[in-house]
Short mmCIF file of C-alpha atoms and ligand atoms in Angstrom, two decimals:
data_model
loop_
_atom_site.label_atom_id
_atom_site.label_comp_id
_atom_site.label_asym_id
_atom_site.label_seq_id
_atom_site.Cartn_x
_atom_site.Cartn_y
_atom_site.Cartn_z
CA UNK A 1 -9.34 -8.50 17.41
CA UNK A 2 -5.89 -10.12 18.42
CA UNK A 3 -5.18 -12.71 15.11
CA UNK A 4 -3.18 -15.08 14.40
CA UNK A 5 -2.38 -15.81 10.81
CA UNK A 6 -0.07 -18.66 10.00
CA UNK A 7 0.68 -18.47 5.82
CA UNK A 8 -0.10 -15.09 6.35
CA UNK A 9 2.31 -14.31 2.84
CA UNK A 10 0.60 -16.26 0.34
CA UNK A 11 -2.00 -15.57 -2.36
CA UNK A 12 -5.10 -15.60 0.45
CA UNK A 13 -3.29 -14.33 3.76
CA UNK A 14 -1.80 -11.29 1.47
CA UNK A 15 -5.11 -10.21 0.44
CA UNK A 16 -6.78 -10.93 4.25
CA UNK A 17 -3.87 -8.75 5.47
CA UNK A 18 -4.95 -5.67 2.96
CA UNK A 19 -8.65 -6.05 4.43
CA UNK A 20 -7.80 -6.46 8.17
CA UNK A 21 -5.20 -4.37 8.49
CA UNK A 22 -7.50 -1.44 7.52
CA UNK A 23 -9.58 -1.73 10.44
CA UNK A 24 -7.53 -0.27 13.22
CA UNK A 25 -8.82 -2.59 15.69
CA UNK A 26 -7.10 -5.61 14.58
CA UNK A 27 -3.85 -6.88 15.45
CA UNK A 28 -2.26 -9.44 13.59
CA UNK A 29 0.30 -12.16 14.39
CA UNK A 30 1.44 -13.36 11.00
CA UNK A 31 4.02 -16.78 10.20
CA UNK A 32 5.40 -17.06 6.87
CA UNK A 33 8.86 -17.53 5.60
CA UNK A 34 8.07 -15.58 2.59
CA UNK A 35 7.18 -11.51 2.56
CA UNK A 36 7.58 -10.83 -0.67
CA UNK A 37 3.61 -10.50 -1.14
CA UNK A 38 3.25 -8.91 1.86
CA UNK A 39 6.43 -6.05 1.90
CA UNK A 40 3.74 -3.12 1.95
CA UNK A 41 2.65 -3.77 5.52
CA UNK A 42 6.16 -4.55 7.01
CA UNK A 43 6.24 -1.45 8.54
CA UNK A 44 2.73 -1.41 10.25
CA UNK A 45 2.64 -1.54 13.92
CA UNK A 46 -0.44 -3.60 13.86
CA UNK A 47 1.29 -6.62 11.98
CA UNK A 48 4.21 -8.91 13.62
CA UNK A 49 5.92 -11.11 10.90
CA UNK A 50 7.70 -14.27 12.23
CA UNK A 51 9.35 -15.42 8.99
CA UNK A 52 9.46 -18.73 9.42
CA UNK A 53 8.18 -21.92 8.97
CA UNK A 54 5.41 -23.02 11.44
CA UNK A 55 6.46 -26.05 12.37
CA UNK A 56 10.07 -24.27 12.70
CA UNK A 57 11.36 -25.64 16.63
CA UNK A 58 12.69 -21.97 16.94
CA UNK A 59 9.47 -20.31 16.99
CA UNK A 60 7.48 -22.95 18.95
CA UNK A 61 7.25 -20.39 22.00
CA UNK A 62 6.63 -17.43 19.78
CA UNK A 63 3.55 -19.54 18.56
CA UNK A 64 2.20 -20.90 21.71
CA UNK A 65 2.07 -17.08 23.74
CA UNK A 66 0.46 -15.62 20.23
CA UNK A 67 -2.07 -18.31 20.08
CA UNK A 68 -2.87 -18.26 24.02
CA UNK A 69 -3.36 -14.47 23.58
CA UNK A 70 -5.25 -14.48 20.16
CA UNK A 71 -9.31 -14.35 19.95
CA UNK A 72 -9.18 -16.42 16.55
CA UNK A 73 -6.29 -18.61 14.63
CA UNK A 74 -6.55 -18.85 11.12
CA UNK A 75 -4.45 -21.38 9.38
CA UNK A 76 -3.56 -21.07 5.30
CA UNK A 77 -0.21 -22.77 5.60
CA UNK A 78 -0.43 -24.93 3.26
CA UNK A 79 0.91 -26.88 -0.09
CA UNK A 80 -1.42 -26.55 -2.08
CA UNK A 81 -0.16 -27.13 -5.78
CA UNK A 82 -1.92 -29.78 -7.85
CA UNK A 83 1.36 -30.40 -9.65
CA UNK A 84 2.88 -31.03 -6.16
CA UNK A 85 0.28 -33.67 -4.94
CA UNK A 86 1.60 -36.58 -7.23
CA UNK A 87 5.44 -35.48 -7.76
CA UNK A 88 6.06 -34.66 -4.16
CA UNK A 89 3.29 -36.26 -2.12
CA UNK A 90 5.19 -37.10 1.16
CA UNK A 91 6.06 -33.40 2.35
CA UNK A 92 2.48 -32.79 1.02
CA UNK A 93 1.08 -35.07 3.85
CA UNK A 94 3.26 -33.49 5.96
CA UNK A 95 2.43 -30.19 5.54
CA UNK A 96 -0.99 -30.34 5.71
CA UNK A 97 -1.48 -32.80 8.14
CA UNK A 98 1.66 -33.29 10.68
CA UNK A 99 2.58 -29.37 10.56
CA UNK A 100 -1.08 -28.47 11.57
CA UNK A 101 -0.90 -31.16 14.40
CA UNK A 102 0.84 -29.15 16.78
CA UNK A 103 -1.38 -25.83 15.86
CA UNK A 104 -4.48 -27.38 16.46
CA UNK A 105 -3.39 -28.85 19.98
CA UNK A 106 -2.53 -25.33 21.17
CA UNK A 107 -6.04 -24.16 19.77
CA UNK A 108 -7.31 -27.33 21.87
CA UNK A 109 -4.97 -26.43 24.92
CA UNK A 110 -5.96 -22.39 25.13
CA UNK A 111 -9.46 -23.36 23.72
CA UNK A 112 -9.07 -20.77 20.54
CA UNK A 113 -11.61 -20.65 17.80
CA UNK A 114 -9.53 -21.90 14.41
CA UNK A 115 -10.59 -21.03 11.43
CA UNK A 116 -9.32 -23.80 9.27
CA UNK A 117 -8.51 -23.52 5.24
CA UNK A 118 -9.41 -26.50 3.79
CA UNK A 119 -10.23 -27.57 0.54
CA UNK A 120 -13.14 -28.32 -2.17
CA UNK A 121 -10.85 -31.11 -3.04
CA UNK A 122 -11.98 -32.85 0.25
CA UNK A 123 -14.86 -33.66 -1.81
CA UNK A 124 -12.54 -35.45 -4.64
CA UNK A 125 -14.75 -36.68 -7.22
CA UNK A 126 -18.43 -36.04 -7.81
CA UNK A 127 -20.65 -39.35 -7.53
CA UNK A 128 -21.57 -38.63 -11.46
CA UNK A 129 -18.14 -38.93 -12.53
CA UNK A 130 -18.50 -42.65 -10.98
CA UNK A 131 -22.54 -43.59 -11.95
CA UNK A 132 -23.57 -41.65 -15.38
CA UNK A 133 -20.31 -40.99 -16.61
CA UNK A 134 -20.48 -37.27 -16.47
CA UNK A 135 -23.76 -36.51 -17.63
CA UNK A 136 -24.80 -34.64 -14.70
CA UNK A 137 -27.97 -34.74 -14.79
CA UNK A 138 -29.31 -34.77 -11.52
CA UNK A 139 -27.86 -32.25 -8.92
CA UNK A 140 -27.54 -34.81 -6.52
CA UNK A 141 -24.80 -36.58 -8.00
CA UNK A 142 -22.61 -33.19 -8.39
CA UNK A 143 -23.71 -30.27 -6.37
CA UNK A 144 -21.35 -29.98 -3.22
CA UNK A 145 -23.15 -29.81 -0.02
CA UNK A 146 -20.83 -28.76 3.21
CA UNK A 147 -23.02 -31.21 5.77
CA UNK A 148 -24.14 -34.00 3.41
CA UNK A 149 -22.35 -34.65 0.35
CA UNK A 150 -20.00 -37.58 0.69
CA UNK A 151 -15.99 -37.41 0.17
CA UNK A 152 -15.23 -39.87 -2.98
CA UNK A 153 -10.99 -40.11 -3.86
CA UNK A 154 -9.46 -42.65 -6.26
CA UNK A 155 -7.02 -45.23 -5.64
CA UNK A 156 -4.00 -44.98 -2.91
CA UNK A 157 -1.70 -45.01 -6.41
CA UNK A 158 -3.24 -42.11 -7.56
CA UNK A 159 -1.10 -39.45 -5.73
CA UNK A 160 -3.30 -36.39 -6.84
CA UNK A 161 -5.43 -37.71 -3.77
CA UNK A 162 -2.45 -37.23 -1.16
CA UNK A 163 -3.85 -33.44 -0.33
CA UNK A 164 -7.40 -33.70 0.15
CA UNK A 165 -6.83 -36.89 1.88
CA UNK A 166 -4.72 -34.76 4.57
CA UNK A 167 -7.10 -31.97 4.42
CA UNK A 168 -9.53 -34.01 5.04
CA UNK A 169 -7.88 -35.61 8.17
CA UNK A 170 -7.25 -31.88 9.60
CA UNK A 171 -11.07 -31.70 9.14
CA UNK A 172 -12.04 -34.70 10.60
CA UNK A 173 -9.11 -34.44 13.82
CA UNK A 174 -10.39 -30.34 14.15
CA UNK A 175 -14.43 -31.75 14.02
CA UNK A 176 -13.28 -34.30 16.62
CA UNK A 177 -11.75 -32.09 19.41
CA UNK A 178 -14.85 -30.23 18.78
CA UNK A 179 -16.93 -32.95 19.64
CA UNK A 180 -15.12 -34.08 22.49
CA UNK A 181 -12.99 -30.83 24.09
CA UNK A 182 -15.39 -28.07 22.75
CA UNK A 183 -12.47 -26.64 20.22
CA UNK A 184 -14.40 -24.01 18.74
CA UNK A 185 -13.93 -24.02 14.84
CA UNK A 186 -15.00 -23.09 11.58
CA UNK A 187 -14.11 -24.67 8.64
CA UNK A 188 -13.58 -22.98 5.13
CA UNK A 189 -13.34 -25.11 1.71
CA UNK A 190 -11.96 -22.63 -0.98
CA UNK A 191 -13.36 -22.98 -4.51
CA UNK A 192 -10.75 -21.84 -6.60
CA UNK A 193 -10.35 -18.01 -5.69
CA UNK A 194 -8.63 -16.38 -8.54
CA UNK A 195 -7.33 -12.48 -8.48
CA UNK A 196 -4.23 -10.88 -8.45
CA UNK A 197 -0.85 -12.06 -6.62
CA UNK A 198 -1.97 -16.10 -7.21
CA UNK A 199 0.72 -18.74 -7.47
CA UNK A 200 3.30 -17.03 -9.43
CA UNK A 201 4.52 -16.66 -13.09
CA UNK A 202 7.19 -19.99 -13.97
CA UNK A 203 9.89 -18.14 -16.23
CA UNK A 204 11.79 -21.69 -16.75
CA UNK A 205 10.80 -25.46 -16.48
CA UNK A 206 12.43 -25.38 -13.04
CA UNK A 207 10.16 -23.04 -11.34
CA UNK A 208 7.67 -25.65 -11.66
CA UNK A 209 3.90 -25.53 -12.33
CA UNK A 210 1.68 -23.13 -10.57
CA UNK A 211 -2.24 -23.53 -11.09
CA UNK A 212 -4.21 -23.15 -14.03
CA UNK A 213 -4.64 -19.64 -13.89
CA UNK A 214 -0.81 -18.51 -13.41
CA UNK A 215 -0.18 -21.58 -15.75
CA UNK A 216 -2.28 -19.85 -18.62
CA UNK A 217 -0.88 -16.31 -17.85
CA UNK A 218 2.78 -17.67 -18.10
CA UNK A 219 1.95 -19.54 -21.55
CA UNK A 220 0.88 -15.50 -22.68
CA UNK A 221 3.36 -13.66 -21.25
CA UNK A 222 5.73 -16.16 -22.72
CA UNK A 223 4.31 -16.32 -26.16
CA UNK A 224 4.16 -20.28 -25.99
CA UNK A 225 0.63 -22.19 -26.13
CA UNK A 226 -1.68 -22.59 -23.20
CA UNK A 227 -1.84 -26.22 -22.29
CA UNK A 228 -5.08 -27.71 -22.28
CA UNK A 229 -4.44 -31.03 -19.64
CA UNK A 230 -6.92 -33.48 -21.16
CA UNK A 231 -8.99 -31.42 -23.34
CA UNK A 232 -9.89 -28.95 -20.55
CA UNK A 233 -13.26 -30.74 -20.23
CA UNK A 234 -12.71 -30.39 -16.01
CA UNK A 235 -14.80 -27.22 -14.41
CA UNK A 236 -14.35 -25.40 -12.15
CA UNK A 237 -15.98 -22.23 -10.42
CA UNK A 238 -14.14 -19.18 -9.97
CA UNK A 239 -14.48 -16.61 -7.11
CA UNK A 240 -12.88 -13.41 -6.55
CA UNK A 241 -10.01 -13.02 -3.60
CA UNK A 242 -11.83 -10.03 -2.80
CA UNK A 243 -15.47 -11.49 -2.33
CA UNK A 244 -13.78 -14.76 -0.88
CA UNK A 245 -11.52 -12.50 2.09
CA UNK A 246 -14.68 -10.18 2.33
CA UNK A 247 -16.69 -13.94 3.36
CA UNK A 248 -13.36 -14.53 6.29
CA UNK A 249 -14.49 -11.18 7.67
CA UNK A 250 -17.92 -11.83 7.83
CA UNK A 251 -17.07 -15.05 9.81
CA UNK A 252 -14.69 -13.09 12.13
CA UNK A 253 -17.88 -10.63 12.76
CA UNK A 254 -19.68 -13.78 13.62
CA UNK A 255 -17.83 -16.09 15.84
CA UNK A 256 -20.85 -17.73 17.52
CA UNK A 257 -22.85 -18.53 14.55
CA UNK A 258 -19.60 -19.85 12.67
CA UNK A 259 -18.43 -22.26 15.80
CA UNK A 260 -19.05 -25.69 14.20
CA UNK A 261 -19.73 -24.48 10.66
CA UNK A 262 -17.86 -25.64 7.36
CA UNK A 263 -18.28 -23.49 4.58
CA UNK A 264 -18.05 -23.55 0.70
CA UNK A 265 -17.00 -20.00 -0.67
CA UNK A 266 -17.55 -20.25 -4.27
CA UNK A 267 -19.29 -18.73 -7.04
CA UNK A 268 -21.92 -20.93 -8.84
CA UNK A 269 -22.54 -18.32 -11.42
CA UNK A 270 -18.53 -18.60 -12.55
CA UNK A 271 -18.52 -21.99 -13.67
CA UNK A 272 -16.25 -22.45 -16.88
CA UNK A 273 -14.45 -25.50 -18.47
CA UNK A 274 -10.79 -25.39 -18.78
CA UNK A 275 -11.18 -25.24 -22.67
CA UNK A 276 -13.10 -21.50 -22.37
CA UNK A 277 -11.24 -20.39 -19.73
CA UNK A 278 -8.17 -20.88 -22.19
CA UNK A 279 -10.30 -19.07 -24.82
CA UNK A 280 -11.30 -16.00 -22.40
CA UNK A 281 -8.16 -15.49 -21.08
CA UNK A 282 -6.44 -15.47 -24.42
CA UNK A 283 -9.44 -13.04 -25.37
CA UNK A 284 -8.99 -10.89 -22.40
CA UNK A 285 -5.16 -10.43 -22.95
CA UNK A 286 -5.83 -9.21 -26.42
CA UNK A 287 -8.03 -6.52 -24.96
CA UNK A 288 -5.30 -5.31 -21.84
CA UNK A 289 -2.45 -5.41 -25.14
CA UNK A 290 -4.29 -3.75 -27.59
CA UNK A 291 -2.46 -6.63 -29.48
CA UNK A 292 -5.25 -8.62 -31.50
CA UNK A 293 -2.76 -11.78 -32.40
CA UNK A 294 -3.50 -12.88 -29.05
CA UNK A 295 -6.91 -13.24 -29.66
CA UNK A 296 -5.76 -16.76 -31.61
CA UNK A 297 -2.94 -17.61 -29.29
CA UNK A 298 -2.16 -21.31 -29.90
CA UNK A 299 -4.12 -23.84 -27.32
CA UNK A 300 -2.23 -27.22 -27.15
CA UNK A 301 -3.88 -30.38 -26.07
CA UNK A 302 -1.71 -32.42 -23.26
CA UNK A 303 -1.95 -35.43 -21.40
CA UNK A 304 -2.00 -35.21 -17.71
CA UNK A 305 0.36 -38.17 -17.90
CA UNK A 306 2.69 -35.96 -20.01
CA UNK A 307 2.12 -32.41 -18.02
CA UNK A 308 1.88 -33.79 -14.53
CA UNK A 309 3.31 -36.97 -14.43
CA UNK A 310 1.68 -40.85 -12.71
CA UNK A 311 -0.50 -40.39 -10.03
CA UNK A 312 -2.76 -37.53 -11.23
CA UNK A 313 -6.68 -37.64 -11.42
CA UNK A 314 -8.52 -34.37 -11.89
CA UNK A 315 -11.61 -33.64 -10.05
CA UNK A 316 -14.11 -33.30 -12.42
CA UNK A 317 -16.73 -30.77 -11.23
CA UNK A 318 -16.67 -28.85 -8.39
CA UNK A 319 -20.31 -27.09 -8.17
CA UNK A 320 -20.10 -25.26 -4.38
CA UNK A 321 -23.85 -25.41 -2.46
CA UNK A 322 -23.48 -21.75 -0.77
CA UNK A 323 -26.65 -21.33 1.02
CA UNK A 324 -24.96 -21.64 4.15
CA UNK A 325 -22.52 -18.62 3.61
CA UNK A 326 -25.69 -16.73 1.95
CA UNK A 327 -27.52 -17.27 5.14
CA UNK A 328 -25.12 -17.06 8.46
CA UNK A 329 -23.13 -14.73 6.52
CA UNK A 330 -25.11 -12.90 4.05
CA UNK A 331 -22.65 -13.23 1.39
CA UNK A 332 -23.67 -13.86 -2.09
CA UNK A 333 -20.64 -13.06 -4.62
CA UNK A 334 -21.40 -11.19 -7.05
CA UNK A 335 -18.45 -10.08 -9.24
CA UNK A 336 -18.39 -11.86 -12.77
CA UNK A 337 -15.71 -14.30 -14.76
CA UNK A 338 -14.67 -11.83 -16.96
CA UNK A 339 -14.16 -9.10 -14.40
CA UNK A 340 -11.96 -11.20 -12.34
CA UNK A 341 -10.32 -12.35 -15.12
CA UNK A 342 -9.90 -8.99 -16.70
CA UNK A 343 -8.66 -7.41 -13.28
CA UNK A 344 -6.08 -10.03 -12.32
CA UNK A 345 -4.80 -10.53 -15.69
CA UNK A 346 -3.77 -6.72 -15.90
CA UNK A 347 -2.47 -6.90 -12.86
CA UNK A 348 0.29 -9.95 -13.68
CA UNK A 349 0.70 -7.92 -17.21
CA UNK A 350 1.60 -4.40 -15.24
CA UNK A 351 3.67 -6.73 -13.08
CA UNK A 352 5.38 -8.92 -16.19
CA UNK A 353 4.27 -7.83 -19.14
CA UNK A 354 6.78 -5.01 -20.01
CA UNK A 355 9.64 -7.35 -19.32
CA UNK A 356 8.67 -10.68 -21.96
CA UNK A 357 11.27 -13.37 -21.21
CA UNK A 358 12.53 -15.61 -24.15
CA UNK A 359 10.34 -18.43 -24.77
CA UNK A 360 11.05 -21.13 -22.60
CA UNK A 361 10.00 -24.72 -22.71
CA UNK A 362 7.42 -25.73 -20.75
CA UNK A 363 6.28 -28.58 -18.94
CA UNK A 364 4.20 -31.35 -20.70
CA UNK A 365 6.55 -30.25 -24.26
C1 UGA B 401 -6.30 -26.50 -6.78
C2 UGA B 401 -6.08 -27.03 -5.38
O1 UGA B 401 -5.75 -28.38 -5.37
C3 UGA B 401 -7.27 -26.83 -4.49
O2 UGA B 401 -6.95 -27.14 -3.15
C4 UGA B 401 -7.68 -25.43 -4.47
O3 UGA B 401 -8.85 -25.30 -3.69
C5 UGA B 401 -7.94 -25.00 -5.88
O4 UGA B 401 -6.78 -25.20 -6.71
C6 UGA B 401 -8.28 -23.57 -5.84
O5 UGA B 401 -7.58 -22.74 -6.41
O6 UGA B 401 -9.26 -23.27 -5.15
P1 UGA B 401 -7.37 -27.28 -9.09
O7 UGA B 401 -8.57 -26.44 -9.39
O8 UGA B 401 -7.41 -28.67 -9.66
O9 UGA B 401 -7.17 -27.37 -7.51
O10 UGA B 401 -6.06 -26.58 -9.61
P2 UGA B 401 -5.50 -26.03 -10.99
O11 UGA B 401 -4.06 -26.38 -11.02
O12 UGA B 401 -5.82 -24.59 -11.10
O13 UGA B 401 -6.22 -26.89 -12.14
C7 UGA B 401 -7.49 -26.64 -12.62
C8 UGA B 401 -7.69 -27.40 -13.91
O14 UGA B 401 -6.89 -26.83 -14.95
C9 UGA B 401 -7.33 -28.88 -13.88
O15 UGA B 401 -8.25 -29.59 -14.66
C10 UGA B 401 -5.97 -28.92 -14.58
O16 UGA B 401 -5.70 -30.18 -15.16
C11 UGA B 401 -6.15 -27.84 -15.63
N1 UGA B 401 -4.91 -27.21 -16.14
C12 UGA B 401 -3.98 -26.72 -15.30
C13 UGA B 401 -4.75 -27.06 -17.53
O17 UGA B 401 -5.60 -27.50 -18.33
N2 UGA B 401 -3.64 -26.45 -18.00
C14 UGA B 401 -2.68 -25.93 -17.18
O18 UGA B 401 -1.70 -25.35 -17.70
C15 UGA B 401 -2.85 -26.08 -15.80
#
C-alpha cells in the first residue's frame, strides 16, 4: 500500500512505522518535524520523511502529489497534551482543527480514504459524572458507545475542553464530506495507549508536563513523589501500542468494511484509578531496580488548580464499548496492566535510568 502518515514521529506513528515497514509491500510517506523516535528507519527506501510541519506552506505540493498518489491518509498530527489544553488552548484549536482543514480537503479533492486519530475525549464527561454523582451504576450512564453515546464538555471557561471540542469538529467536518462528497473515512478514538517511547521524560520544570504515565516515570527516575492530581480518583483504561497499531493494520486490511466506521481501541479489562496506577508503577519499578525503597516511593496529593493551572476538568471515566473493533476487525486485546506497565517502564529505565538527574522541582510544588 502507498501511505501517507502525517505525525508519523510521535509515540503512535513511531510504533505504526515498526509494524508497516516490515511488510515489504508498503510504502510510506511520513510528515513530522521531529525524527528522533523514528532515526532507525531513516535509511529505509520504503519510508520518505518530510520534516516538517504539515501545515508548513513549503511542503504544500509535496503533500498534495503524496496524498493524490496514496491508497489511505492517516493523520496523528496532533497536540495532544492535557497540560496543553488549558495553558495553551489557542494553538491547540489550531492544530487540531485549522491544520487538518487543508488535509482533509485534499482527501475530499483526490477522494482518499483518511483514517482519522481522534480522541476518547470527544466523549468529555460521562452522563454519571452529571446525574448520580459518580456512582456508576448503570452502564448506560458511563460505557462509551462509538454510534450512540452522546458528547457531554463543561463550560467554554474550562479550557481542558479546547481539544476534544476540535477533535470533535474534525469528526463531525470528516463525517460530513462523507455524507455529502462520499470522502471515504474511518475514524479512530484512542483510549489511552501506553508502551514504550510515550510523551517523554521532563528533566526540569521547563520541559513541561507530559501525561500521566511519563509524568509518574519522571517522579521515579527523579526520586521526587508521584503527583496524585485530585486524589487520582479519575480512570482510565490502558491499552498496549502494540495491540492498539496491530487494530490500524487490521483496518488497513479492511478498507471497505472500515469506510464510515469510528472506532474505540481500548482495553476494558485495564481499567485502573490514578491512585493504583501510582501504586503499581511504584511497585513495578522496585521489581526492574532490584531496589525495594521504591516499593514506598512517596505519592503526593495535588490540586489540578495547583498542577495544571484554571481551566482544567478531568474526564472522569472513560469505559471504551469495543464490540465494533471485536467484530469488523477481530481484535480483542489481550495483553494485561502489569505487562504493559512492566515492559514500558524498563524500557524508559534502560533509556534513563543509568543516568538519574538531580532532583528537580516539579510542577504543582
Ligand atoms: C490524554 C489525552 O487528552 C487524550 O486525547 C488521549 O486519548 C489520552 O491522553 C490517551 O493517552 O489516550 P488523559 O488520559 O486525561 O488524556 O491524560 P493524562 O495526562 O495521562 O491524565 C490521566 C489522569 O492522570 C488524569 O486524571 C490526570 O489528572 C492524572 N495525572 C496526570 C496525575 O494524577 N498525575 C500526573 O502526574 C499526571
Amino acid at each position: 500500500m502507498k501511505i501517507v502518515i502525517l505525525g508519523c514521529g510521535g509515540f503512535v506513528g513511531s510504533h505504526l512505522l515498526d509494524k508497516l515497514l516490515a511488510n515489504d509491500q508498503n510504502e510510506i510517506i511520513g510528515w513530522d518535524p521531529d525524527r528522533r523516535k523514528i532515526e532507525k528507519h531513516l535509511l529505509n527506501k520504503r519510508l520518505t520523511l518530510h520534516e516538517r510541519y504539515v501545515d508548513d506552506p513549503e511542503t504544500q505540493d509535496d503533500l498534495r502529489q503524496a496524498v493524490a498518489n496514496s491508497d489511505v491518509v492517516i493523520n496523528l498530527a496532533a497536540i495532544c497534551n492535557p497540560a496543553e489544553y488549558n495553558t495553551n488552548p489557542v494553538s491547540v484549536i489550531r492544530s487540531n482543527l485549522f491544520d487538518v482543514y487543508p488535509v482533509v480537503q485534499l482527501c475530499v479533492e483526490y477522494k482518499r480514504w483518511l483514517i482519522s486519530f481522534s480522541t476518547s475525549e470527544v466523549y468529555g464527561r460521562t452522563l454519571a459524572s452529571y446525574v448520580t454523582d459518580e456512582t456508576y451504576d448503570d452502564p448506560a450512564l458511563y460505557e462509551l458507545n462509538e454510534d450512540s453515546t452522546p458528547l457531554v464538555m463543561g463550560p467554554i471557561s474550562n479550557q481542558r475542553w479546547t481539544y476534544a471540542c476540535a477533535k470533535q469538529m474534525v469528526e463531525r467536518l470528516v463525517y460530513a464530506h462523507h455524507k455529502e462528497d462520499g470522502l471515504p473515512f474511518t475514524i479512530v478514538r484512542p483510549l489511552n495507549f501506553f508502551g514504550p517511547r510515550m510523551d517523554y521524560i521532563a528533566h526540569r520544570p521547563s520541559d513541561g508536563i507530559p501525561r500521566v504515565l511519563a509524568c509518574f516515570m519522571g517522579a521515579l527516575l527523579h526520586r521526587q513523589p508521584m503527583q496524585l492530581v485530585d486524589g487520582g480518583t479519575a480512570l482510565r483504561t490502558v491499552v498496549s501500542i502494540y495491540e492498539a497499531v496491530d487494530a490500524v493494520c487490521r483496518m488497513l486490511e479492511r478498507p471497505e468494511q472500515c469506510n464510515g466506521q469510528i472506532f474505540n481501541i481500548g482495553n476494558r479489562a485495564n481499567e485502573v484509578s490514578m491512585a493504583t496506577l501510582a501504586d503499581k508503577m511504584r511497585k513495578t519499578y522496585a521489581r526492574i531496580t532490584s531496589d525495594p525503597s521504591y516499593l514506598t516511593h512517596p505519592i503526593v496529593d495535588v490540586t489540578a488548580r495547583n498542577f495544571y493551572g484554571a481551566g482544567y476538568e478531568d474526564c472522569d471515566r472513560r469505559m471504551p464499548n469495543t464490540d465494533k473493533a471485536r467484530d469488523i476487525l477481530g481484535w480483542q486485546p489481550k495483553i494485561a496492566l502489569d505487562d504493559i506497565l512492566y515492559d514500558t517502564m524498563l524500557s524508559f529505565h534502560e533509556e534513563f535510568g543509568v543516568k538519574r538527574q538531580q532532583p528537580v522541582t516539579l510542577a504543582g510544588e
